[in-house]
Amino acid sequence: METAQLESITSAAMTLPEKERAKLAHDLVASLDGPADMSVAEAWDIEICRRINDIESGKTELLDVDEAISRARARIRG
């Protein structure tokens, strides 16, 4: 692509509203990563559902941020 064409596209993109520029930027960056691996997306969907179910059933103990940080620091210290 010629520099003039790239500058023209960039200039046009900059006139878009912020929300549309953000979507365009996201789509461009995502295109650099290649196609999404559906097995990874599916695995995350399963994990998210498992975590939600654990929270809703009371199986998982929820902590406020101060308690979580305190516990993490205690584990690091040994």
CSV table of C-alpha atoms in Angstrom, one decimal:
chain,number,residue,atom,x,y,z
A,1,MET,CA,0.0,0.0,0.0
A,2,GLU,CA,1.3,3.4,-0.9
A,3,THR,CA,2.0,6.0,1.8
A,4,ALA,CA,-0.6,8.3,0.4
A,5,GLN,CA,-3.3,5.6,0.6
A,6,LEU,CA,-2.4,4.8,4.2
A,7,GLU,CA,-2.5,8.4,5.1
A,8,SER,CA,-5.9,8.8,3.5
A,9,ILE,CA,-7.3,5.8,5.4
A,10,THR,CA,-5.8,7.0,8.6
A,11,SER,CA,-7.2,10.5,8.1
A,12,ALA,CA,-10.7,9.0,7.3
A,13,ALA,CA,-10.5,6.8,10.4
A,14,MET,CA,-9.6,9.8,12.6
A,15,THR,CA,-12.9,11.5,11.7
A,16,LEU,CA,-14.9,8.6,13.1
A,17,PRO,CA,-16.6,9.0,16.5
A,18,GLU,CA,-14.5,7.7,19.4
A,19,LYS,CA,-16.5,4.5,19.9
A,20,GLU,CA,-16.1,3.5,16.2
A,21,ARG,CA,-12.4,4.3,16.3
A,22,ALA,CA,-12.0,2.1,19.3
A,23,LYS,CA,-13.8,-0.8,17.5
A,24,LEU,CA,-11.7,-0.3,14.4
A,25,ALA,CA,-8.5,-0.2,16.5
A,26,HIS,CA,-9.6,-3.4,18.3
A,27,ASP,CA,-10.4,-5.2,15.1
A,28,LEU,CA,-7.0,-4.2,13.6
A,29,VAL,CA,-5.1,-5.4,16.6
A,30,ALA,CA,-7.1,-8.6,16.7
A,31,SER,CA,-6.3,-9.2,13.0
A,32,LEU,CA,-2.6,-9.2,13.9
A,33,ASP,CA,-3.1,-12.2,16.3
A,34,GLY,CA,-4.5,-14.4,13.5
A,35,PRO,CA,-7.8,-16.3,13.7
A,36,ALA,CA,-9.2,-17.1,17.1
A,37,ASP,CA,-8.7,-20.6,18.4
A,38,MET,CA,-12.2,-21.8,19.1
A,39,SER,CA,-11.1,-24.5,21.4
A,40,VAL,CA,-9.5,-21.9,23.7
A,41,ALA,CA,-12.7,-19.8,23.6
A,42,GLU,CA,-14.8,-22.8,24.4
A,43,ALA,CA,-12.5,-23.8,27.2
A,44,TRP,CA,-12.8,-20.3,28.7
A,45,ASP,CA,-16.6,-20.4,28.4
A,46,ILE,CA,-16.7,-23.7,30.3
A,47,GLU,CA,-14.3,-22.3,33.0
A,48,ILE,CA,-16.4,-19.2,33.4
A,49,CYS,CA,-19.6,-21.2,33.8
A,50,ARG,CA,-17.9,-23.5,36.3
A,51,ARG,CA,-16.7,-20.5,38.4
A,52,ILE,CA,-20.2,-18.9,38.3
A,53,ASN,CA,-21.8,-22.1,39.4
A,54,ASP,CA,-19.2,-22.4,42.3
A,55,ILE,CA,-20.1,-18.9,43.4
A,56,GLU,CA,-23.8,-19.4,43.2
A,57,SER,CA,-23.7,-22.7,45.0
A,58,GLY,CA,-21.6,-21.3,47.8
A,59,LYS,CA,-18.7,-23.7,47.0
A,60,THR,CA,-16.3,-20.8,46.4
A,61,GLU,CA,-15.4,-18.4,49.2
A,62,LEU,CA,-15.5,-14.8,48.0
A,63,LEU,CA,-13.1,-12.3,49.6
A,64,ASP,CA,-12.9,-8.6,49.5
A,65,VAL,CA,-9.8,-7.1,48.0
A,66,ASP,CA,-8.0,-6.4,51.3
A,67,GLU,CA,-8.5,-9.9,52.5
A,68,ALA,CA,-7.3,-11.4,49.2
A,69,ILE,CA,-4.2,-9.2,49.2
A,70,SER,CA,-3.5,-10.1,52.9
A,71,ARG,CA,-3.7,-13.8,52.1
A,72,ALA,CA,-1.5,-13.5,49.0
A,73,ARG,CA,1.1,-11.7,51.0
A,74,ALA,CA,1.1,-14.2,53.7
A,75,ARG,CA,1.6,-17.1,51.2
A,76,ILE,CA,4.5,-15.2,49.6
A,77,ARG,CA,6.2,-14.7,52.9
A,78,GLY,CA,5.8,-18.4,53.6
